[in-house]
């Protein structure tokens, strides 16, 4: 008869703790836990288990690092950088990092006018940027920093010099907040008061007419051969609060260098907004959106046929005049999105003009389109019926693959608690089913009373009388009764 197994004594129990297990068993435990993710993210329980084991000892911390970091985004800061340097705890794990995030400490208006504030801000960013080559195999990189407007150009190119060796990048998110200072400091005012290390990082001032020569000398073969997705996000702070003059036309004519270095990019996002919206009674500057010179700065004979998804968000509704430029640069778009920040449509206008919208018809492969809901200050939002018929003409004659159009707009609310956002969704379906006849199905704010303005402002919303028939318009509520005809 087999003798019963006696429970382990306390002295024996300590011998079978996780720390004392053979390395093979440790690796098996970690491997089992590491395989319990859903393909992209660990479950809360799995992540907690790995974190708990990692905290049990130095050995387990190192063993668990790779599975924990493989599907995570590492936020880079000075204390973490030390761990990856020679002699650091994680010096052999730099190749395990796939996704990095570098968030620069926000630059406040107060710091901007103090020499120590500039020094600390530049030092923090320089330390993070210069550590990036430690992770030469990263796939995803998010960089965000704030910079005084007079340092903007030099910061950008100092960053590019460090990014150049990161040839494995597939996704790059680049966010810059430009601070317009109160003391109207020049580049030399700041440069002369920072440390020699930071001076070396920034270099001598790069003037607008020196950009091409600088690229030829310092970045002659600058490219990201594997980059598939690029986002350039720019925000301005302080320009209107300080009543600064309109930006110099040459100010933003260098961000396009990122785009020019991406031969395989499929997705492009461009964003330029002012952090504080322009007051309603503020005259709109003609040169408000200089950062869209990202597109205007590209050589006229250049196109990007590989880009099929484009998203633009801007504070300036005059982007509606740039459709021809967009279509010329990106002739093979399948997804096109143009957004205006909340409040923008009420302060100025997204002009509705069939001539301005005509270039969209040249995008023969276009499938999904998102645009601001057109409105005029004196007349309010354009009619749902007019928008639908315009898009139906596109679909019938020029853009046969156009499946979905969304118009996103705003109206003057009846009160502050009232939702002022309006949406119109147009989806194309065959009717009858399996026929060659495509018709628009509408949903969202399809009723005139759903998108007309309340209150004393802009009550002259209108329906376009030239589109008096709804014979070709259907609604999502009709889909199940009509779609099967």
Coordinates of C-alpha atoms in Angstrom, one line a residue:
X1 CA 0.0 0.0 0.0
X2 CA 1.4 3.4 -1.1
X3 CA 2.3 5.6 1.8
X4 CA 0.6 9.0 2.0
X5 CA 2.6 12.0 1.0
X6 CA 3.3 14.2 4.0
X7 CA 3.0 18.0 3.7
X8 CA 6.2 19.8 3.3
X9 CA 7.7 21.3 6.3
X10 CA 8.4 25.0 6.4
X11 CA 12.1 24.4 5.9
X12 CA 11.4 22.4 2.7
X13 CA 8.8 24.8 1.4
X14 CA 11.4 27.6 1.1
X15 CA 13.4 25.3 -1.2
X16 CA 10.6 25.2 -3.9
X17 CA 9.9 28.9 -4.0
X18 CA 9.9 30.5 -7.5
X19 CA 13.3 32.0 -6.8
X20 CA 14.8 28.5 -6.2
X21 CA 13.3 26.8 -9.2
X22 CA 15.6 25.7 -12.0
X23 CA 16.0 28.2 -14.8
X24 CA 14.2 25.9 -17.2
X25 CA 11.1 25.8 -15.0
X26 CA 11.2 29.6 -14.6
X27 CA 11.3 30.0 -18.4
X28 CA 8.4 27.6 -18.8
X29 CA 6.2 29.5 -16.3
X30 CA 6.9 32.8 -18.0
X31 CA 6.4 31.3 -21.5
X32 CA 2.9 30.0 -20.5
X33 CA 1.9 33.3 -19.1
X34 CA 3.3 35.2 -22.1
X35 CA 1.1 33.2 -24.5
X36 CA -2.1 34.2 -22.7
X37 CA -2.6 37.4 -24.7
X38 CA -5.3 38.0 -27.3
X39 CA -2.9 38.8 -30.1
X40 CA -2.2 42.4 -29.3
X41 CA -2.8 43.0 -25.6
X42 CA -2.4 41.0 -22.4
X43 CA -5.4 40.4 -20.3
X44 CA -5.5 42.2 -17.0
X45 CA -4.9 39.0 -15.2
X46 CA -1.9 37.9 -17.3
X47 CA -0.3 41.3 -17.1
X48 CA -0.7 41.3 -13.3
X49 CA 0.8 37.8 -13.0
X50 CA 3.8 38.8 -15.1
X51 CA 4.3 42.0 -13.2
X52 CA 4.0 40.2 -9.9
X53 CA 6.6 37.6 -10.8
X54 CA 8.9 40.3 -12.2
X55 CA 8.9 42.0 -8.9
X56 CA 9.9 38.9 -7.0
X57 CA 13.6 39.1 -7.9
X58 CA 16.2 40.7 -10.1
X59 CA 16.4 37.5 -12.2
X60 CA 12.7 37.3 -12.8
X61 CA 12.6 41.0 -13.7
X62 CA 15.0 40.3 -16.5
X63 CA 13.3 37.1 -17.6
X64 CA 9.9 38.7 -17.7
X65 CA 11.0 41.9 -19.4
X66 CA 10.8 40.6 -23.0
X67 CA 7.2 39.3 -22.9
X68 CA 6.1 42.3 -20.9
X69 CA 7.7 44.8 -23.4
X70 CA 7.0 43.0 -26.6
X71 CA 3.4 44.2 -26.9
X72 CA 3.7 47.3 -24.7
X73 CA 4.7 50.9 -25.3
X74 CA 7.7 51.9 -23.2
X75 CA 7.6 55.5 -22.0
X76 CA 11.1 56.8 -22.1
X77 CA 12.4 59.1 -19.3
X78 CA 15.9 59.8 -18.0
X79 CA 15.7 57.2 -15.2
X80 CA 14.7 54.4 -17.6
X81 CA 17.4 55.4 -20.1
X82 CA 20.0 54.6 -17.5
X83 CA 18.8 51.0 -17.3
X84 CA 19.4 50.4 -21.0
X85 CA 22.9 51.9 -21.1
X86 CA 26.1 50.0 -20.7
X87 CA 26.1 48.4 -17.2
X88 CA 22.4 49.0 -16.7
X89 CA 20.0 46.3 -15.6
X90 CA 18.4 46.1 -19.1
X91 CA 21.5 46.7 -21.2
X92 CA 20.9 43.5 -23.2
X93 CA 17.2 44.1 -23.7
X94 CA 17.2 47.1 -26.0
X95 CA 16.3 44.8 -28.9
X96 CA 13.2 43.6 -27.1
X97 CA 11.5 47.0 -27.4
X98 CA 9.1 47.4 -30.3
X99 CA 7.2 50.6 -29.3
X100 CA 8.6 53.7 -27.7
X101 CA 7.0 56.9 -26.4
X102 CA 8.9 60.1 -25.7
X103 CA 6.8 62.7 -24.1
X104 CA 8.5 66.0 -23.4
X105 CA 7.6 67.9 -20.3
X106 CA 5.1 70.6 -21.4
X107 CA 6.6 74.1 -21.7
X108 CA 4.5 76.7 -19.9
X109 CA 4.5 80.4 -20.7
X110 CA 6.1 81.1 -17.4
X111 CA 9.0 78.7 -18.1
X112 CA 9.4 80.1 -21.5
X113 CA 10.7 83.4 -20.3
X114 CA 13.2 82.1 -17.8
X115 CA 16.6 80.9 -18.8
X116 CA 16.5 78.0 -16.4
X117 CA 13.2 76.9 -18.0
X118 CA 14.8 76.8 -21.4
X119 CA 17.8 75.0 -20.2
X120 CA 15.8 72.3 -18.4
X121 CA 13.4 71.9 -21.2
X122 CA 16.0 71.5 -23.9
X123 CA 18.1 69.2 -21.7
X124 CA 15.2 66.9 -21.0
X125 CA 14.4 66.6 -24.7
X126 CA 18.0 66.2 -25.8
X127 CA 18.5 63.4 -23.3
X128 CA 15.5 61.5 -24.6
X129 CA 16.2 62.1 -28.3
X130 CA 19.8 61.1 -28.1
X131 CA 18.9 57.9 -26.3
X132 CA 16.8 56.7 -29.3
X133 CA 19.7 55.0 -31.1
X134 CA 19.9 52.6 -28.2
X135 CA 16.7 51.1 -29.6
X136 CA 17.7 50.6 -33.2
X137 CA 15.1 47.9 -33.8
X138 CA 12.0 49.7 -32.6
X139 CA 9.0 49.6 -34.9
X140 CA 6.7 52.3 -33.4
X141 CA 7.8 55.7 -32.2
X142 CA 5.8 58.5 -30.7
X143 CA 7.5 61.8 -30.0
X144 CA 5.9 64.8 -28.4
X145 CA 7.6 68.0 -27.3
X146 CA 6.9 71.7 -26.8
X147 CA 9.3 74.3 -28.2
X148 CA 9.5 78.1 -28.4
X149 CA 8.7 79.3 -31.9
X150 CA 12.2 80.7 -32.5
X151 CA 13.7 77.2 -31.8
X152 CA 11.2 75.3 -33.8
X153 CA 13.2 74.7 -37.0
X154 CA 16.4 73.7 -35.2
X155 CA 14.6 71.4 -32.8
X156 CA 13.1 69.6 -35.8
X157 CA 16.4 69.0 -37.6
X158 CA 18.2 68.1 -34.5
X159 CA 15.6 65.4 -34.0
X160 CA 15.8 64.2 -37.6
X161 CA 19.6 63.7 -37.2
X162 CA 19.0 61.3 -34.4
X163 CA 16.0 59.5 -36.0
X164 CA 17.9 58.8 -39.3
X165 CA 19.5 55.5 -38.1
X166 CA 16.1 54.0 -37.0
X167 CA 15.6 52.1 -40.2
X168 CA 13.1 49.6 -38.8
X169 CA 10.4 52.1 -38.0
X170 CA 7.0 51.3 -39.4
X171 CA 4.9 53.8 -37.5
X172 CA 6.0 57.4 -36.6
X173 CA 3.8 59.9 -34.6
X174 CA 5.4 63.3 -34.4
X175 CA 3.7 65.9 -32.3
X176 CA 5.0 69.4 -31.7
X177 CA 3.5 72.2 -29.7
X178 CA 4.9 75.6 -30.7
X179 CA 4.8 78.3 -28.0
X180 CA 4.8 81.9 -29.1
X181 CA 6.7 83.7 -26.4
X182 CA 5.8 87.0 -24.7
X183 CA 9.2 88.7 -24.8
X184 CA 9.6 88.2 -28.6
X185 CA 12.9 86.5 -28.0
X186 CA 15.2 85.7 -30.9
X187 CA 17.1 82.4 -31.5
X188 CA 20.3 84.0 -30.3
X189 CA 18.6 85.3 -27.1
X190 CA 17.9 81.7 -26.0
X191 CA 21.0 80.1 -27.6
X192 CA 23.5 82.3 -25.8
X193 CA 22.0 81.4 -22.4
X194 CA 22.0 77.6 -22.6
X195 CA 24.8 75.1 -21.9
X196 CA 27.4 74.2 -24.4
X197 CA 26.0 70.7 -24.6
X198 CA 22.6 72.0 -25.6
X199 CA 24.1 74.5 -28.0
X200 CA 25.9 71.6 -29.7
X201 CA 22.6 69.7 -29.9
X202 CA 20.7 72.6 -31.5
X203 CA 23.5 74.0 -33.6
X204 CA 23.7 77.5 -35.2
X205 CA 20.4 78.9 -36.3
X206 CA 19.0 77.4 -39.5
X207 CA 17.3 80.1 -41.6
X208 CA 14.5 79.3 -44.0
X209 CA 16.6 79.7 -47.1
X210 CA 19.2 77.3 -45.6
X211 CA 17.0 74.2 -45.2
X212 CA 18.0 72.5 -48.5
X213 CA 21.7 73.1 -48.0
X214 CA 21.4 71.8 -44.4
X215 CA 19.7 68.6 -45.6
X216 CA 22.3 68.1 -48.3
X217 CA 25.1 68.4 -45.8
X218 CA 23.8 66.6 -42.7
X219 CA 21.0 64.3 -44.0
X220 CA 21.9 63.5 -47.7
X221 CA 20.2 60.1 -47.8
X222 CA 17.6 60.6 -45.2
X223 CA 14.8 58.0 -45.5
X224 CA 12.6 55.6 -43.6
X225 CA 12.3 52.6 -46.0
X226 CA 9.8 50.6 -43.9
X227 CA 7.6 53.4 -42.6
X228 CA 4.0 52.6 -43.3
X229 CA 2.1 55.2 -41.2
X230 CA 3.1 58.8 -40.5
X231 CA 1.4 61.4 -38.4
X232 CA 2.6 65.0 -38.2
X233 CA 0.7 66.9 -35.5
X234 CA 1.4 70.6 -34.8
X235 CA -0.3 72.8 -32.3
X236 CA 0.2 76.6 -31.7
X237 CA -0.1 78.1 -28.3
X238 CA -0.3 81.8 -27.5
X239 CA -0.5 83.2 -31.0
X240 CA -3.9 84.9 -30.6
X241 CA -3.8 85.5 -26.8
X242 CA -0.7 87.6 -27.4
X243 CA -2.0 89.3 -30.6
X244 CA 1.1 88.3 -32.5
X245 CA 1.3 89.1 -36.2
X246 CA 0.5 86.4 -38.7
X247 CA 3.2 83.8 -39.0
X248 CA 5.9 84.2 -41.5
X249 CA 5.1 82.3 -44.8
X250 CA 8.4 80.4 -44.5
X251 CA 7.8 79.3 -41.0
X252 CA 6.5 75.8 -41.6
X253 CA 8.3 75.0 -44.8
X254 CA 10.3 72.1 -43.5
X255 CA 8.0 69.5 -42.0
X256 CA 7.4 68.0 -45.4
X257 CA 10.9 66.6 -45.3
X258 CA 9.5 63.8 -43.1
X259 CA 6.9 62.9 -45.8
X260 CA 9.5 63.1 -48.6
X261 CA 11.5 60.4 -46.7
X262 CA 8.8 57.7 -46.6
X263 CA 8.7 55.8 -49.9
X264 CA 6.4 53.1 -48.5
X265 CA 4.0 55.1 -46.3
X266 CA 0.3 54.1 -46.8
X267 CA -1.3 56.3 -44.1
X268 CA -0.6 60.0 -43.6
X269 CA -2.2 62.2 -40.9
X270 CA -1.6 66.0 -40.8
X271 CA -2.9 68.1 -37.9
X272 CA -2.5 71.8 -37.2
X273 CA -4.7 73.5 -34.7
X274 CA -4.5 76.5 -32.4
X275 CA -4.8 75.4 -28.8
X276 CA -7.2 78.2 -28.0
X277 CA -9.9 78.8 -30.6
X278 CA -10.1 82.2 -32.3
X279 CA -12.8 84.4 -30.6
X280 CA -15.9 84.9 -32.7
X281 CA -15.3 88.6 -33.1
X282 CA -11.6 88.1 -34.0
X283 CA -10.7 88.7 -37.6
X284 CA -9.4 85.6 -39.2
X285 CA -5.8 86.0 -40.4
X286 CA -5.2 85.2 -44.1
X287 CA -2.1 83.2 -43.2
X288 CA -3.6 81.4 -40.2
X289 CA -2.7 77.9 -41.3
X290 CA 0.9 78.2 -42.4
X291 CA 1.6 74.7 -41.2
X292 CA -0.4 73.3 -44.2
X293 CA 2.7 74.4 -46.2
X294 CA 3.6 70.8 -45.3
X295 CA 1.7 70.2 -48.6
X296 CA 2.5 73.5 -50.3
X297 CA 6.2 73.1 -49.8
X298 CA 6.4 69.8 -51.7
X299 CA 8.0 70.1 -55.2
X300 CA 5.3 70.6 -57.8
X301 CA 6.4 67.5 -59.8
X302 CA 6.1 65.1 -56.7
X303 CA 3.2 62.7 -56.1
X304 CA 2.6 60.0 -53.5
X305 CA 0.8 57.2 -55.3
X306 CA 1.5 54.8 -52.5
X307 CA -0.5 56.8 -49.9
X308 CA -4.1 55.5 -49.9
X309 CA -5.3 57.0 -46.6
X310 CA -5.1 60.7 -45.7
X311 CA -6.5 62.6 -42.7
X312 CA -6.2 66.3 -42.2
X313 CA -7.3 68.2 -39.2
X314 CA -6.9 72.0 -39.2
X315 CA -8.3 75.1 -37.5
X316 CA -8.5 76.8 -40.9
X317 CA -11.6 76.2 -43.0
X318 CA -9.8 77.5 -46.0
X319 CA -8.4 74.0 -46.5
X320 CA -11.6 73.6 -48.7
X321 CA -9.7 75.6 -51.3
X322 CA -6.9 73.0 -51.4
X323 CA -8.7 70.0 -52.8
X324 CA -6.9 70.4 -56.1
X325 CA -3.6 70.2 -54.3
X326 CA -4.6 67.2 -52.3
X327 CA -5.8 65.3 -55.3
X328 CA -2.7 66.1 -57.3
X329 CA -0.4 64.9 -54.5
X330 CA -2.4 61.8 -53.5
X331 CA -4.1 60.5 -56.7
X332 CA -4.8 57.0 -55.3
X333 CA -6.6 57.8 -52.1
X334 CA -9.2 55.3 -50.8
X335 CA -9.8 57.1 -47.5
X336 CA -10.0 60.9 -47.2
X337 CA -10.8 62.6 -44.0
X338 CA -10.8 66.4 -43.3
X339 CA -11.7 67.6 -39.9
X340 CA -12.1 71.0 -38.2
X341 CA -11.9 71.2 -34.4
X342 CA -14.9 71.8 -32.3
X343 CA -16.0 75.4 -32.4
X344 CA -14.3 76.2 -35.7
X345 CA -17.4 76.0 -37.9
X346 CA -19.2 78.4 -35.7
X347 CA -16.4 81.0 -35.8
X348 CA -15.8 81.0 -39.5
X349 CA -17.2 78.9 -42.3
X350 CA -16.6 75.8 -44.3
X351 CA -17.7 77.1 -47.7
X352 CA -20.0 75.0 -49.8
X353 CA -19.1 75.5 -53.5
X354 CA -19.5 72.8 -56.1
X355 CA -16.5 74.1 -58.0
X356 CA -14.3 73.8 -54.9
X357 CA -15.5 70.2 -54.4
X358 CA -15.0 69.1 -58.0
X359 CA -11.5 67.8 -57.6
X360 CA -12.8 65.1 -55.3
X361 CA -14.3 63.5 -58.4
X362 CA -10.8 62.8 -59.7
X363 CA -10.2 60.3 -56.9
X364 CA -11.3 57.3 -58.9
X365 CA -10.5 54.8 -56.1
X366 CA -12.1 56.7 -53.3
X367 CA -14.2 54.6 -51.0
X368 CA -14.6 56.5 -47.7
X369 CA -14.9 60.2 -47.4
X370 CA -15.4 62.4 -44.2
X371 CA -15.8 66.2 -44.6
X372 CA -17.0 69.1 -42.5
X373 CA -20.7 69.8 -42.9
X374 CA -20.7 73.0 -45.1
X375 CA -22.3 76.1 -43.6
X376 CA -22.4 79.8 -44.2
X377 CA -22.3 82.3 -41.4
X378 CA -25.3 84.1 -42.7
X379 CA -27.4 81.1 -43.7
X380 CA -26.4 78.2 -41.4
X381 CA -25.8 74.6 -42.4
X382 CA -26.3 73.5 -45.9
X383 CA -29.2 71.2 -46.6
X384 CA -29.0 67.5 -46.1
X385 CA -30.8 67.0 -49.4
X386 CA -28.4 69.1 -51.4
X387 CA -25.3 67.3 -49.9
X388 CA -26.9 63.9 -50.7
X389 CA -27.6 64.8 -54.3
X390 CA -24.1 66.2 -54.8
X391 CA -22.5 63.0 -53.5
X392 CA -24.9 60.9 -55.6
X393 CA -23.7 62.7 -58.7
X394 CA -20.1 61.9 -57.8
X395 CA -20.9 58.2 -57.3
X396 CA -22.8 57.9 -60.6
X397 CA -20.3 59.6 -62.8
X398 CA -16.8 59.6 -61.3
X399 CA -16.3 57.7 -58.1
X400 CA -18.0 54.3 -58.4
X401 CA -16.3 52.8 -55.4
X402 CA -17.4 55.5 -53.0
X403 CA -19.3 53.5 -50.4
X404 CA -19.5 55.9 -47.4
X405 CA -19.6 59.7 -47.0
X406 CA -19.9 61.4 -43.6
X407 CA -20.5 65.1 -43.0
X408 CA -19.6 66.3 -39.5
X409 CA -20.7 69.8 -38.4
X410 CA -22.0 72.1 -35.7
X411 CA -25.0 74.2 -35.0
X412 CA -25.7 77.0 -32.5
X413 CA -27.2 75.1 -29.5
X414 CA -30.3 76.2 -27.6
X415 CA -28.3 76.1 -24.4
X416 CA -24.7 75.3 -23.2
X417 CA -25.9 71.8 -22.2
X418 CA -27.3 71.1 -25.7
X419 CA -25.3 69.0 -28.1
X420 CA -24.2 71.2 -31.0
X421 CA -22.6 68.4 -33.0
X422 CA -24.4 67.2 -36.1
X423 CA -23.7 64.2 -38.4
X424 CA -24.9 63.0 -41.7
X425 CA -24.0 59.5 -42.8
X426 CA -24.5 58.4 -46.5
X427 CA -24.0 54.8 -47.3
X428 CA -24.4 53.3 -50.8
X429 CA -26.2 50.0 -51.3
X430 CA -27.6 48.2 -54.3
X431 CA -31.4 48.5 -54.8
X432 CA -32.8 46.0 -55.6
X433 CA -30.3 43.7 -54.1
X434 CA -27.8 42.2 -56.6
X435 CA -28.7 44.9 -59.2
X436 CA -26.5 47.5 -60.8
X437 CA -28.4 50.4 -59.2
X438 CA -26.8 52.0 -56.3
X439 CA -28.8 54.3 -54.0
X440 CA -27.8 56.4 -50.9
X441 CA -29.1 55.4 -47.5
X442 CA -29.1 58.1 -44.9
X443 CA -28.8 58.1 -41.2
X444 CA -27.8 60.6 -38.5
X445 CA -29.3 64.1 -38.4
X446 CA -31.4 63.8 -41.5
X447 CA -34.3 66.0 -40.4
X448 CA -34.1 69.7 -41.1
X449 CA -35.0 70.4 -37.5
X450 CA -32.1 68.2 -36.4
X451 CA -29.4 70.4 -38.0
X452 CA -30.9 73.9 -38.1
X453 CA -29.5 76.5 -35.7
X454 CA -31.2 77.5 -32.5
X455 CA -31.1 80.9 -30.8
X456 CA -30.7 84.4 -32.3
X457 CA -27.7 83.4 -34.6
X458 CA -27.9 82.0 -38.1
X459 CA -31.6 81.1 -38.1
X460 CA -31.7 81.3 -41.9
X461 CA -30.9 77.6 -42.5
X462 CA -32.3 76.6 -45.9
X463 CA -33.3 73.8 -48.1
X464 CA -32.0 73.9 -51.7
X465 CA -35.0 74.2 -53.9
X466 CA -33.2 72.7 -56.9
X467 CA -33.3 69.4 -55.0
X468 CA -37.0 69.0 -54.4
X469 CA -37.3 65.3 -55.0
X470 CA -36.4 62.6 -52.6
X471 CA -37.0 59.8 -55.1
X472 CA -33.4 58.6 -55.0
X473 CA -32.9 59.0 -51.2
X474 CA -33.5 56.3 -48.7
X475 CA -33.1 56.1 -44.9
X476 CA -31.5 53.5 -42.7
X477 CA -34.9 52.9 -41.2
X478 CA -36.1 51.8 -44.6
X479 CA -33.2 49.4 -45.2
X480 CA -34.8 46.2 -43.9
X481 CA -38.1 46.9 -45.7
X482 CA -36.7 48.3 -48.9
X483 CA -33.3 46.8 -49.4
X484 CA -34.6 43.3 -50.1
X485 CA -36.8 44.5 -53.0

